Structure formats: C-alpha cells, structure tokens
XYZ file of C-alpha atoms in Angstrom:
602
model
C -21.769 -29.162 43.603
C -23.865 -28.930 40.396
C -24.213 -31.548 37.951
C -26.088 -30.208 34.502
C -28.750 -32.010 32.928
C -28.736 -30.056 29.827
C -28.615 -31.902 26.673
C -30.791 -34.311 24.268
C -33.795 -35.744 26.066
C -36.510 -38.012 24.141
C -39.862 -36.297 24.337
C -43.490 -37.967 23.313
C -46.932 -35.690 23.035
C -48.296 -37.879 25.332
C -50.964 -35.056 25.333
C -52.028 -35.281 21.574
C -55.413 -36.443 20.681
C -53.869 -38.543 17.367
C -52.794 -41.915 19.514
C -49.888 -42.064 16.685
C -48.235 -38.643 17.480
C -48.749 -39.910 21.186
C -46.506 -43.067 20.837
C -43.924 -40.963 18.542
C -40.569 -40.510 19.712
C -38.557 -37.078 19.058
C -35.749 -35.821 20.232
C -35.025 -32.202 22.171
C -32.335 -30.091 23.294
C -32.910 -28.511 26.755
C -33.421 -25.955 27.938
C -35.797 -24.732 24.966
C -39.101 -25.032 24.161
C -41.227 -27.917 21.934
C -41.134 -24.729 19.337
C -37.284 -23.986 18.855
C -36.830 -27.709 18.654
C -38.946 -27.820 15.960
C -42.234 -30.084 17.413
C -45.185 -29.375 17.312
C -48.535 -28.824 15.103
C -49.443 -25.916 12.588
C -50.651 -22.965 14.361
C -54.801 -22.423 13.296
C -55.033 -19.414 15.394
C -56.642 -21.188 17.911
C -55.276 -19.252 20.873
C -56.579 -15.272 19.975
C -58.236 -12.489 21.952
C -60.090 -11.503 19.154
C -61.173 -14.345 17.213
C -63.998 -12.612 16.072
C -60.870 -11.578 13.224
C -59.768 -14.900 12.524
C -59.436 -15.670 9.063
C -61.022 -19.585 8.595
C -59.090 -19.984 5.225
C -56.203 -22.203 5.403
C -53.035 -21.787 5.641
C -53.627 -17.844 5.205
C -51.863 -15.948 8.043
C -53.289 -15.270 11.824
C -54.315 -11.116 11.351
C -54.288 -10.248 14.858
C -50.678 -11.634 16.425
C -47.322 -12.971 14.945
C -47.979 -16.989 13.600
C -46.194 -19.896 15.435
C -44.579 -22.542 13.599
C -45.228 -24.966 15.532
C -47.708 -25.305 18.747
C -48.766 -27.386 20.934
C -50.845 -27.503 24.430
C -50.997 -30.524 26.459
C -48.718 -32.869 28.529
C -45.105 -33.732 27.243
C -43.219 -36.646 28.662
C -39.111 -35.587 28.433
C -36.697 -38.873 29.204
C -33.018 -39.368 29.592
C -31.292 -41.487 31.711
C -28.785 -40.303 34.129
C -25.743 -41.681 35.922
C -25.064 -39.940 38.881
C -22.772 -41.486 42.178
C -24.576 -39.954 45.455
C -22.071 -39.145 48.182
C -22.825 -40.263 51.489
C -24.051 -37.897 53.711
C -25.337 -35.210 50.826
C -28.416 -34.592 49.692
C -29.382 -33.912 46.552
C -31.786 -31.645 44.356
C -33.655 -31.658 41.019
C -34.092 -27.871 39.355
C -35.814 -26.394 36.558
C -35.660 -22.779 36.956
C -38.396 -22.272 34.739
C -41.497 -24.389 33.459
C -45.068 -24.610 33.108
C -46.771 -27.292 35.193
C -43.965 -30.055 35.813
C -43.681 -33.211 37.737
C -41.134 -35.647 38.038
C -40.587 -39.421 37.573
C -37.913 -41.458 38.672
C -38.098 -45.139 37.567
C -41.669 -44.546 36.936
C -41.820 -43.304 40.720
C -43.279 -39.920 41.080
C -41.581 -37.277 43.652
C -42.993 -34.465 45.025
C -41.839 -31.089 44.812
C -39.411 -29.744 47.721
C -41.022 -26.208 47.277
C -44.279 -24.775 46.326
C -44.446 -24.896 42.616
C -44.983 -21.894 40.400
C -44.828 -21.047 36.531
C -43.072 -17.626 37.632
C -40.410 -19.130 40.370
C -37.775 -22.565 39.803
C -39.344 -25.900 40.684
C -37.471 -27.878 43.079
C -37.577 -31.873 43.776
C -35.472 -33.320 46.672
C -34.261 -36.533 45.002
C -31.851 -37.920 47.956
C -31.149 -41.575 48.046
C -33.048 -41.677 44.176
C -30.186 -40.989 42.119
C -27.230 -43.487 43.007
C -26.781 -45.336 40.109
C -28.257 -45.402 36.544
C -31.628 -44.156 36.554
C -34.697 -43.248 34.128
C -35.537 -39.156 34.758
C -38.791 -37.929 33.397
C -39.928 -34.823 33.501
C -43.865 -34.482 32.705
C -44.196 -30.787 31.484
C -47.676 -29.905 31.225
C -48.639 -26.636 29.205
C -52.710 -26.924 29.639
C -51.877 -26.260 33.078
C -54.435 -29.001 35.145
C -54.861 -27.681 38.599
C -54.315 -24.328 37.850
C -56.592 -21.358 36.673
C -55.992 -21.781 32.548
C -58.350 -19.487 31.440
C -56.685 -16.695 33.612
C -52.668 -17.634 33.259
C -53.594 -18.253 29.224
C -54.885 -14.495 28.932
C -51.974 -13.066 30.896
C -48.338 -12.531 28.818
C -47.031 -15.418 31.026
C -48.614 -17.383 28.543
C -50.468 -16.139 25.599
C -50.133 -16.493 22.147
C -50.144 -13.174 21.578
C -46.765 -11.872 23.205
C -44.399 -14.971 24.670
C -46.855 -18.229 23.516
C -47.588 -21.119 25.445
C -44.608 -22.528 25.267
C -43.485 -26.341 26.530
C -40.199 -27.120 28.344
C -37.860 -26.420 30.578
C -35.805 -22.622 30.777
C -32.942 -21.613 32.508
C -31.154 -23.754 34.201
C -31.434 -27.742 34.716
C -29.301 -29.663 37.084
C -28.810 -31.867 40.057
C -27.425 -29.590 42.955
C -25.987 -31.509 46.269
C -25.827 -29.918 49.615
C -24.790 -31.153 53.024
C -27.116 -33.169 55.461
C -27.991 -29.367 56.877
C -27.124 -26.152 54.659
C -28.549 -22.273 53.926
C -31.345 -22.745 52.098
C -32.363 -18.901 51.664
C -30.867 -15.665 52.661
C -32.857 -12.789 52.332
C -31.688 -9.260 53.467
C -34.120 -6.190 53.815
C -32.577 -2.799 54.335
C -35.339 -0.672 55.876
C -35.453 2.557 57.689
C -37.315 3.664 60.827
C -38.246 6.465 62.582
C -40.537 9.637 61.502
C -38.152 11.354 59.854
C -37.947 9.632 56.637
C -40.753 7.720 54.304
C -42.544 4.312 55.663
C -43.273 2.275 53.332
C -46.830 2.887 51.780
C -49.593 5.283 51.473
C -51.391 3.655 55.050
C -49.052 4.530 56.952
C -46.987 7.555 55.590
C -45.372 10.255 57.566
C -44.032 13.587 56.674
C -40.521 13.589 55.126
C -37.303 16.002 56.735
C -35.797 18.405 54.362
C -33.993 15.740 51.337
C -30.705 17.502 51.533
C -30.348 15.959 55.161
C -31.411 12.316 54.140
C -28.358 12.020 51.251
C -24.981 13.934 50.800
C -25.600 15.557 47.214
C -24.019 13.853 44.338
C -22.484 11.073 46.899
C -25.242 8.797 47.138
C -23.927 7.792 50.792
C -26.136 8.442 53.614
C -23.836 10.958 56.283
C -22.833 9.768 59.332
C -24.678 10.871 62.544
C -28.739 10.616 62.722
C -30.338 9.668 59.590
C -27.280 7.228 58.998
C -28.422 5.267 62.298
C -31.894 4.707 61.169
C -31.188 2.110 58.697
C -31.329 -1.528 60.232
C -31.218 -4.303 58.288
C -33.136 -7.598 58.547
C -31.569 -10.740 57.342
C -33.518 -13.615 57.586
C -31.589 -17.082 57.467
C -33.166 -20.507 56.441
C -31.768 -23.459 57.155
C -33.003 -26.723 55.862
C -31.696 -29.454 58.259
C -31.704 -33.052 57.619
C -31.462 -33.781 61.624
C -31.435 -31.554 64.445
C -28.256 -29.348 64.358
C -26.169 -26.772 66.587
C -23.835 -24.906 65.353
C -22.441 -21.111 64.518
C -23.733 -19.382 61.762
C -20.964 -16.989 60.636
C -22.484 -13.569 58.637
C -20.067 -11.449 57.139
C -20.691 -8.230 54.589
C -19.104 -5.285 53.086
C -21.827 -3.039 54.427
C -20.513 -3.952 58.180
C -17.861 -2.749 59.947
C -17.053 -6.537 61.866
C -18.442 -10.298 60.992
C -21.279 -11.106 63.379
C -21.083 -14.618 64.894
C -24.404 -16.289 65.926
C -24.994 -20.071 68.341
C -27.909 -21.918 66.530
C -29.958 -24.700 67.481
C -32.373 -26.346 64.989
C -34.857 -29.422 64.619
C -34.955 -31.573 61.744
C -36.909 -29.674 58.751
C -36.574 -25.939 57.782
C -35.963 -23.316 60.281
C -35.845 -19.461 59.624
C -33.771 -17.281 62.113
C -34.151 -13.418 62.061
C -31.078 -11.230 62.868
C -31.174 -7.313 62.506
C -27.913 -5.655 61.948
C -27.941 -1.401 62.888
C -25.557 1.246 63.380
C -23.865 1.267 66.321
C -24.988 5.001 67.116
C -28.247 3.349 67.414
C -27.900 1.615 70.750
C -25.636 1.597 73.340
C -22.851 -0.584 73.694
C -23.029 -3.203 76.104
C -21.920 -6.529 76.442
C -24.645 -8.707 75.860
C -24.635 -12.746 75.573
C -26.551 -15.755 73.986
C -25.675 -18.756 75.677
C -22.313 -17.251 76.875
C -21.361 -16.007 73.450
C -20.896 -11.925 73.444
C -22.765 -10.277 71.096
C -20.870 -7.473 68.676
C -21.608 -4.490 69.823
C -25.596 -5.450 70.735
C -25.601 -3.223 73.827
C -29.002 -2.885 75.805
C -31.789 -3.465 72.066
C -29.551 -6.675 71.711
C -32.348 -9.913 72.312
C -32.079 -13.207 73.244
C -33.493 -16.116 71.792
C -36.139 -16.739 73.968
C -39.868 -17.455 74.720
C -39.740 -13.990 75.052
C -38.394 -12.992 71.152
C -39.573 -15.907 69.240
C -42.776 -15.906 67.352
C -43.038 -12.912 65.253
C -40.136 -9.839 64.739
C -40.148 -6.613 64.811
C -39.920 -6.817 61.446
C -43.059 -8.985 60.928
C -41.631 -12.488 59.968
C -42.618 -15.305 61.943
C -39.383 -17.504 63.172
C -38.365 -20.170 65.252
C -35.046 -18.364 66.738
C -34.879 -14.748 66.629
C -31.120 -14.530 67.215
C -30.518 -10.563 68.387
C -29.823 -7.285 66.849
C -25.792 -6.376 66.410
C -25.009 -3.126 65.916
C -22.018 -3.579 63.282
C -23.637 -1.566 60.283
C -21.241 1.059 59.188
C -22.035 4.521 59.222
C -21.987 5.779 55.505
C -23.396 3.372 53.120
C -24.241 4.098 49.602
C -27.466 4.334 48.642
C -29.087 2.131 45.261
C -30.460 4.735 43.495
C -31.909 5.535 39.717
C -28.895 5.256 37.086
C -26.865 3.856 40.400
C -26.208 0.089 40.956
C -24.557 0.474 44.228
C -24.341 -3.291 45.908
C -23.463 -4.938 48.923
C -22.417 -8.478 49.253
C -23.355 -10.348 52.266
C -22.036 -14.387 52.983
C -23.689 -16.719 55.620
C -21.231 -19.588 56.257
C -22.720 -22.431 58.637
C -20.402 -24.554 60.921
C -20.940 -27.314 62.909
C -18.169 -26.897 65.735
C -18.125 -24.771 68.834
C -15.574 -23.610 71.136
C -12.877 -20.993 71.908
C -9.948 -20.072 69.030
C -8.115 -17.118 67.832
C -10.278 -14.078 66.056
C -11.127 -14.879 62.610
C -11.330 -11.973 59.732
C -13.531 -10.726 57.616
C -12.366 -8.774 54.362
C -13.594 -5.311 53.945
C -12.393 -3.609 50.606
C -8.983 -5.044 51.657
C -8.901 -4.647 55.002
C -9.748 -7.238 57.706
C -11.954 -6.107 59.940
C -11.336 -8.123 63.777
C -14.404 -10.128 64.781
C -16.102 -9.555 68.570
C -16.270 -13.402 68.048
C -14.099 -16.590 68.903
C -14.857 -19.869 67.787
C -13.274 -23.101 66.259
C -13.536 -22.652 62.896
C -13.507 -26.435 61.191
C -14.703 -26.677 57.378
C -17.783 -24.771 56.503
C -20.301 -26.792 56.402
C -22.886 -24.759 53.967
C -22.046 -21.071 52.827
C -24.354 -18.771 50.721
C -23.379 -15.476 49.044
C -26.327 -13.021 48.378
C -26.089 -9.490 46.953
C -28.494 -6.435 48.188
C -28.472 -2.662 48.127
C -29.646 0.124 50.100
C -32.630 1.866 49.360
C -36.063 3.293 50.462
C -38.971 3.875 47.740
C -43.030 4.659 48.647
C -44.730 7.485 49.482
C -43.360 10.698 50.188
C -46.006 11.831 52.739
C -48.004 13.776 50.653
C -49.030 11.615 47.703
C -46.087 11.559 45.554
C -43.880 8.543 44.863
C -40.724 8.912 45.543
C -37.235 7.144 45.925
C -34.768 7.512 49.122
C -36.568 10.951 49.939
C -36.344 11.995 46.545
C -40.024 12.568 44.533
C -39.380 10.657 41.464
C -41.252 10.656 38.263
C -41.462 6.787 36.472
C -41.033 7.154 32.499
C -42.308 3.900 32.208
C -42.549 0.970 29.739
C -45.253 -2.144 29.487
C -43.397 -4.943 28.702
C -46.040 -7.851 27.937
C -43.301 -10.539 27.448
C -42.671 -9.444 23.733
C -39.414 -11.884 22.096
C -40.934 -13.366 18.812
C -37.804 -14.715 17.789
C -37.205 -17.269 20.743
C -41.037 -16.899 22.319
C -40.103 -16.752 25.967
C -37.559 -14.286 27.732
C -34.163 -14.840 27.754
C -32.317 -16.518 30.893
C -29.424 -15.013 31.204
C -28.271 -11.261 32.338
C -25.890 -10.352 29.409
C -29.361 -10.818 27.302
C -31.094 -8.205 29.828
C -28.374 -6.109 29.885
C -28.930 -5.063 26.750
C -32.179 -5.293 26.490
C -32.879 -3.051 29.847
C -29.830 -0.954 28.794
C -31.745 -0.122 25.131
C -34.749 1.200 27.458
C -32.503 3.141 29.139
C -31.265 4.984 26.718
C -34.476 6.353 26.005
C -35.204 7.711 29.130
C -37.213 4.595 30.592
C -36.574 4.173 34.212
C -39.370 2.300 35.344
C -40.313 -1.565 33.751
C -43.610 -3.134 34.539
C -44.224 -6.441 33.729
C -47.788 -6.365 32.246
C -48.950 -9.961 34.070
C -45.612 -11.905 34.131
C -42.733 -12.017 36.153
C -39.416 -12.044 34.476
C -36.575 -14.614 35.439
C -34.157 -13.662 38.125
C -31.534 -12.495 35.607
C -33.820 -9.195 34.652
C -33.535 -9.010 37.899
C -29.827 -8.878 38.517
C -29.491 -6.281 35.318
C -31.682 -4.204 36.645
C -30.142 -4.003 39.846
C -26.551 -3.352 38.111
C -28.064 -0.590 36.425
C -30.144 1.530 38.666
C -33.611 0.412 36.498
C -36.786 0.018 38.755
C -38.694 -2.920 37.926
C -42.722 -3.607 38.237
C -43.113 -7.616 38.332
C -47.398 -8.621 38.099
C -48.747 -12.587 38.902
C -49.392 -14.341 35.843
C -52.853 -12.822 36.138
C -55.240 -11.299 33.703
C -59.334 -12.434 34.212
C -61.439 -8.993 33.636
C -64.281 -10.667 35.049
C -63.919 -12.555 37.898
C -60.530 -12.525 39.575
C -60.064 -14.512 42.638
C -63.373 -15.685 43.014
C -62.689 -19.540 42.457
C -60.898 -21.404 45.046
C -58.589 -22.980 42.301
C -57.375 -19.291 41.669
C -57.010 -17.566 45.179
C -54.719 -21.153 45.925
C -52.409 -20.980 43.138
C -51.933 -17.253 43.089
C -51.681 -16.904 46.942
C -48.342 -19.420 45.941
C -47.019 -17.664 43.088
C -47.067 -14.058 45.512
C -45.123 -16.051 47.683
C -42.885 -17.400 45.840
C -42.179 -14.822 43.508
C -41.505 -12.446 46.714
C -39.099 -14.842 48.669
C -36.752 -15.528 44.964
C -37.122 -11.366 44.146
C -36.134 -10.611 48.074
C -32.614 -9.823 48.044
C -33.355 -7.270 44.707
C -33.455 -3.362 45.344
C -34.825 -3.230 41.493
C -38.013 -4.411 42.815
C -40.114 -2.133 43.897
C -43.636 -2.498 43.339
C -46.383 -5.579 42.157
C -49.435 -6.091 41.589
C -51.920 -8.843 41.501
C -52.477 -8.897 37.751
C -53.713 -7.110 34.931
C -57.297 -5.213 34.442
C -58.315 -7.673 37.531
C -62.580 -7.131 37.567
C -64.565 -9.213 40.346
C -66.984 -9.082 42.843
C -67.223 -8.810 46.642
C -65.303 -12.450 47.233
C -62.506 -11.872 45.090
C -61.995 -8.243 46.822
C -61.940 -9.499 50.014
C -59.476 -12.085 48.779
C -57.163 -9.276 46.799
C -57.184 -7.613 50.230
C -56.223 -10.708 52.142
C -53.238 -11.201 49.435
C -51.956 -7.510 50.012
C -51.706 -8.267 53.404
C -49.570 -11.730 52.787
C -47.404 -9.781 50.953
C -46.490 -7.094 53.707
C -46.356 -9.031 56.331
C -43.326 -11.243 54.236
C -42.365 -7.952 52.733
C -42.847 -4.738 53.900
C -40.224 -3.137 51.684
C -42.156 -2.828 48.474
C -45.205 -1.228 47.335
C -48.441 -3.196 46.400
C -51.861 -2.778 44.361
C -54.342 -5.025 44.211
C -54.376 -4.803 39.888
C -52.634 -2.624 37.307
C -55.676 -0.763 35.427
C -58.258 -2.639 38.049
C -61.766 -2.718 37.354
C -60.093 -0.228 34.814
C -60.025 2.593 36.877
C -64.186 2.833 37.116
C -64.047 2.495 40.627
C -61.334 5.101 41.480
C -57.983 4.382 44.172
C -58.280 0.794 46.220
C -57.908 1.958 49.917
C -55.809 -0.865 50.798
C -53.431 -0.211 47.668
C -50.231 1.760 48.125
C -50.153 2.914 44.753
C -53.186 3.497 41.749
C -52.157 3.203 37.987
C -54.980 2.900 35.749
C -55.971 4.591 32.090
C -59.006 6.754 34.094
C -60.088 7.500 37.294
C -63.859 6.842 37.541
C -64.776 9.033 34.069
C -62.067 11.214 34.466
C -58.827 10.035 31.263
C -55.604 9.703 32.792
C -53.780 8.166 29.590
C -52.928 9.948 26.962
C -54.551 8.294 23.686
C -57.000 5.819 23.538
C -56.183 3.517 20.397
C -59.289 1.670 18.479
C -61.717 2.105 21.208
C -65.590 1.783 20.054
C -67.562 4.898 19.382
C -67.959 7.230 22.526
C -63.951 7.003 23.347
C -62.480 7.392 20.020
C -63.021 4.916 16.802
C -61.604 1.854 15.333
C -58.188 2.655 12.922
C -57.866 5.796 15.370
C -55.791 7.222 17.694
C -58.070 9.600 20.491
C -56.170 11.795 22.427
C -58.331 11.537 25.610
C -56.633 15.981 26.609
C -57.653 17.486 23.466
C -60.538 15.211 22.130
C -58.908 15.353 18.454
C -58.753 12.411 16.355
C -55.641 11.394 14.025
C -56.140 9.384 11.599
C -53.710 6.119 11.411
C-alpha cells in the first residue's frame, strides 16, 4: 500500500545568510523544485565555468548559459503534517525518489536512512512505529551538498548551472509505502551467457566469437533451440528484508520459463540475499534433486544445495547467505532485446509463510498454465514483487569491436548533459522519455550517454521499450584530481552501488563510467581501479571505464577499462571538430576539423 505525500508543504531558507528570509514562511507544491515554485534569489551568475565572461553589470544577462529566475544553494526545511493509521504488524517507508542531500525529521526526531543515500538513486527512511497518529514530517533538503564532494557533483550536469541547475526539492515520487513484517525487498535478474562460443563480457577476458548466423535465427530475434540456446542461464538474486527470522517458500514464476520454480527459505532478522540460477534444461541432466525434502524442477546433477558447501560467493560472483540451486526450467527459444527491439520478460517473486503438501499450483504462460514440479500450501502471499528484464549479451566481440548479441554494432551516439531549460531537471515519468528518446531515434541515435548524470529510472524503462542503449556516468566531473580525497572515493563508491543495484533489472544499460574528463594522480587511479572492480563483481553484465574522455585521452586506453572513448588518443584526433579551442588546435569563434586541418568560420 502507498500513501502519497504530494501536495503543499511550508518551506523556510533556513540556509540564507539574511536571518529574515531564514524565518520566512512560503509555501511549495511537491514534487518540484524551489525554482518552479517560484522561491528563490536573482540569479548573479554566480555558478559559471567561465566566469572569466561574466558580465558585472546588473541585471544584464549571464553570456555563457541560459539565466535562472530564481536560485538558491543551501539547506531548505519542507513541513507538513501527516495523518497516517499504522497497521499492526506492517512496516512502513518514507521515499523520495529523487533529491539532493535530504534528511528527515519526525517530531523534531531525526531518522536515518534505510539505504545508502545518493543524489542519482531514491532515498529511503524506515519510519515504523513513527507515523501512527498526527505527526510533524520535515524533510531537510540540502543543495550545498555537506558531506559530499561539491566542487566535483557542482561541475558535473547532475548539478550545474549550466545544463539542469542546482536545483532544491524533492522529484519523482513521494510517499509512505507499507510492507509486511518480512517482504522482497529487491529482485534483480541477470541473463548471461557462458561458454567459449559466444562473447564474455569485456575486453580482459574476451574469447573468439562462432559464426553470428548460429548465435540468432535471422530476422527472429529468438535464440534456436539446441546448443547456443542452452548457454544462457540466468541469475536472479532475491532480497528479503525480514523483520524477525522467517521460513517460508519463495514462489518465482516468469514468462521466459517453461514451469514456476518453488524454493524452502530460511532467514535471520535483517536483509538476506538468496541467489538462484535458472538454465535450459538441455544444459544438465535431469535428476531428481532435493533441498530439505523439496524436489527441485528439473535441477538434475548441477542442481546445489544450500549448504556450507554453496554459500559464500556464486558462480556468478555475488556474495549470499543461501544460495538456493540452479533449476533448469528456462525455455528453449527466447527472444533476444536487441537495437530497435524491446523484447521483455516479466518475472514475479511471491513470498509465503506456510509449508506443506497441496495440489499443483499454475503459473500462466501466454495463456497457458504451465504445471509446477512443486506442491505446497499456498495461504495469502505474504510479499510479491514483479520485475521486468530482457535477454541480451553486449561487450567485446573478440577482436576489438563492440558489439551486441554477436552482432558488431556501430553506436551513433548522443551526449546528453541533462539539457531541460524549461523545468531544469529531467522529467520523471516514461511518457516524457518516450518522446524524448523516441525524437533521438528518429535521427538515427542508438546509443545515449549521460555526460556525468544518471537519469531517473523512467529513461530507463523507455529505453528498454524501445531497443535504445543507454550510457549512465556518476555525478562526476573534477579534471584535476578525481578520487583522491577520502570524502570523494566514499560517496562515489555509494552512488556506483546504488545506481547499479536500481539500473539491474534494465537490458538498456549497457555501459558506465566513473565520470567525465576524470584527471588524477597515482591514488585516485588505484582507487578508479578498485571501483571497476566493485562494479563487476555486483555486475558482470555491463561494460565499464574508468572516465569518459579521461585524462582526455593523453594517456591512451586504461588497461583495466573494457571500453576507451575519448576526443584523442595520446596526440593522435579521434573527434571530428574541435570547437573554440586556443591556438595550436583550432581558434576561438571556430570550428577545426581535427581530418582535414581546415578552419570554418562560425
């Protein structure tokens, strides 16, 4: 159950230096920003990568970036008070799917976040036993960003002025959510293949690719049944969040398999992650196989127990509690997400508390009920979670080349640097990105990168409907000394994290980086290096650089990178004009074409 927040909240600068404007009350809609409701302070230019062309007159008009009408940096204190009846037994969650720094008050009583907090990801407070009643809620949203590394977020199009501003306030969604005592926190399914035939997934450890036309049946976009079909395997890794220690079934059930798979759990109090790979069954044998005297579906001899033996860390890398088995239930032609193709699965997780014998239960398949290997007493579901996914392999094709379920594929690419001057932030909702990704489209863009900011889930979900692939960056951009402050490898170690556990269940994302033009020393390497590691070990399904344009391109490919993009490698141009550069690369008010060496004139 959701209960929405939106709606007028009182808001005070509490942030402004003038102690008046500090104890002045106004009034804001959210979601929105301090700017589209109108509060705020006349914008002096104040925030510019080039103030050298600042013009001191007043009121004359910023020259290098579009003028804000209002602006403001600093802490803002949002109130409202909120009636809300707890039920007994629930538990109950504060969200703000996207903010700046944020903290929350209730009754003057601060709680702590439920998740790790990031400007790119929602924030999350678990506010159980809080609410009951009539109660003060104040959100403290903090746009000066204390804690984090300013200097670097304010440069990046997360934040400046120059693209999506510094705006204050809440985004997207804002509500109280309730769950049961234990429920499905996450759900994250990766679709991988293995074996030598077909692409790993980066440059480090590539293999030579089989002839294409055997990987995908031309013009079907289904992978044929037989060999290649039965390398895909599928990891789906559950998290539950449980309130007290729990056993129970967990129930998974999916359009991409050919029965419902039926799992015992046993959990401690706090948040567990269980691992379950799903493959073809003409990739093991089939023998019955148990866990605690349940049968397995279809498991055969590769099926695993959860034991001392299998707990600890997969096969697939992730470090879990209960690694529950591999099922062999994946059907044998699946269609693959491809460019211009939004082909989707769904897969639900249902958690229930009972156990015992009963009839089979069904799952529906395109109409049809598939018969479950599985019989339990099914009482209410307790927690259920619906998460959608798609097949699909991208990285390197063995010999250099990019390239997209065995296919080489060229990226027409655009830079999107958070550019929306009418509402200064991205929109929140997929109909807006719809459009928007669909206008791209038609010009032959298949390839988005994100120049230093992550875009909400929603660009996301369009891009996944149509076939786009998407480039997501931290909110990163510090030419000079990236990662070398403890402050910054913290934070952005978090936002990686976070940003690859919300984007996990998206075939759209394919690649990320660590920022933009990213320049440091031998520290903040190391560190870079350590981070690209984080991410494959959560994630071994995308590709990962350490910087778009690092150290910009002087010091040629990063070894541990799976992919380079840069304007020049070493002194050798890669882009194709050079725009206002100083003398020795072109001229300012000129366009250099870095092939031909001629100059137009603007």
């Amino acid at each position: 159950m959701e209960y929405s927040l939106e709606g007028k909240w009182e808001v005070r600068l509490t942030g402004a230096e003038d102690q008046t404007e500090r104890e002045l009350c106004h009034e804001m809609i959210l979601p929105g920003t301090l700017d589209e409701n109108r509060i705020g302070y006349r914008d002096t230019g104040k925030n510019q990568w080039h103030m050298e062309e600042t013009n001191d007159e007043e009121y004359k008009p910023i020259a290098t970036r579009f003028t804000r009408k209002y602006t403001y940096e600093g802490e803002a204190r949002l109130t409202r008070m909120v009636h809300f009846t707890e039920n007994p037994g629930k538990r109950v969650f504060l969200e703000a799917e996207r903010a700046r720094v944020l903290s929350l008050l209730i009754d003057g009583q601060e709680v702590p976040h439920a998740l790790p907090p990031s400007i790119s990801t929602p924030q999350v407070f678990e506010v159980t036993g809080r609410m009951d009643g009539t109660h003060e809620i104040t959100l403290l949203s903090d746009n000066s960003y204390p804690g984090l590394p300013r200097e670097q977020i304010i440069y990046s199009s997360a934040a400046t002025d120059e693209t999506q501003t510094n705006w204050n306030g809440v985004l997207g969604y804002l509500r109280l959510r309730e769950e049961q005592e234990v429920f499905l926190r996450e759900v994250r399914v990766y679709p991988k293949i293995k074996g030598d035939a077909v692409l790993s997934m980066g440059k480090r450890h590539a293999r030579q690719l089989e002839n294409t036309q055997n990987t995908v049946l031309a013009g079907t976009g289904q992978m044929p049944v037989g060999e290649q079909a039965s390398r895909w395997t599928v990891s789906v890794i559950i998290e539950i969040d449980a309130g007290r220690a729990f056993g129970g079934r967990l129930r998974l059930c999916s359009d991409a398999f050919t029965t419902e798979v039926v799992i015992p759990v046993s959990v401690p109090e706090g948040c567990t992650e269980i691992a379950v790979e799903i493959v073809s069954a003409d990739a093991v044998h089939r023998e019955a196989v148990s866990i605690d005297g349940v049968e397995l579906a279809g498991a055969g001899a590769a099926a695993r127990a959860a034991s001392a033996d299998s707990a600890g860390t997969s096969e697939t890398g992730w470090n879990s509690e209960n690694v529950a088995g591999r099922y062999a239930v994946l059907k044998p032609e699946l269609c693959l997400w491809d460019e211009d193709e939004g082909n989707l699965y769904e897969l639900t997780a249902q958690l229930f508390e009972a156990e015992g014998a009963a009839e089979a239960t069904a799952c529906e398949d395109n109409g049809k009920a598939a018969q479950s290997h599985h019989a339990f007493v099914r009482t209410e579901i307790m927690s259920e979670k619906t998460v959608r996914f798609g097949f699909r392999v991208f990285g390197d094709n063995g010999r250099g080349r990019l390239a997209l379920n065995g296919r080489t594929i060229f990226l027409r690419g655009e830079a999107n640097c958070a550019e929306f001057p009418e509402e200064g932030h991205p929109p929140m909702d997929k109909a807006a990105w719809l459009e928007i990704l669909g206008r791209y489209h038609s010009y032959g863009v298949n390839c988005m990168r994100f120049h230093s900011h992550c875009p909400p889930e929603a660009a996301f979900e369009a891009a996944d409907e149509l076939g786009m692939l998407m480039q997501p960056e931290l909110s990163h951009w510090d030419p000079k000394g990236a990662f070398e402050t403890e402050e910054s490898f913290a934070y952005y170690q978090r936002e990686l994290t976070q940003i690859l556990r919300m984007l996990a269940n998206h075939p759209s994302f394919v690649m990320l980086t660590l920022g933009n033009e990213l320049w440091t020393q031998k520290t903040g390497l190391s560190r870079m290096h350590q981070m690209l590691a984080l991410a494959r070990k959560m994630d071994d399904t995308r590709l990962y650089a350490i910087a778009s344009n690092g150290f910009y391109g002087t010091t040629g490919c990063d070894a541990e990178s799976d992919f380079y993009t840069a304007q020049r490698f070493f002194e050798l141009p890669l882009r194709g004009t050079f725009a206002a550069e100083k003398k020795g690369r072109g001229h300012s008010g000129a366009h250099q074409s870095s092939l031909s060496g001629s100059v137009y004139e603007l």
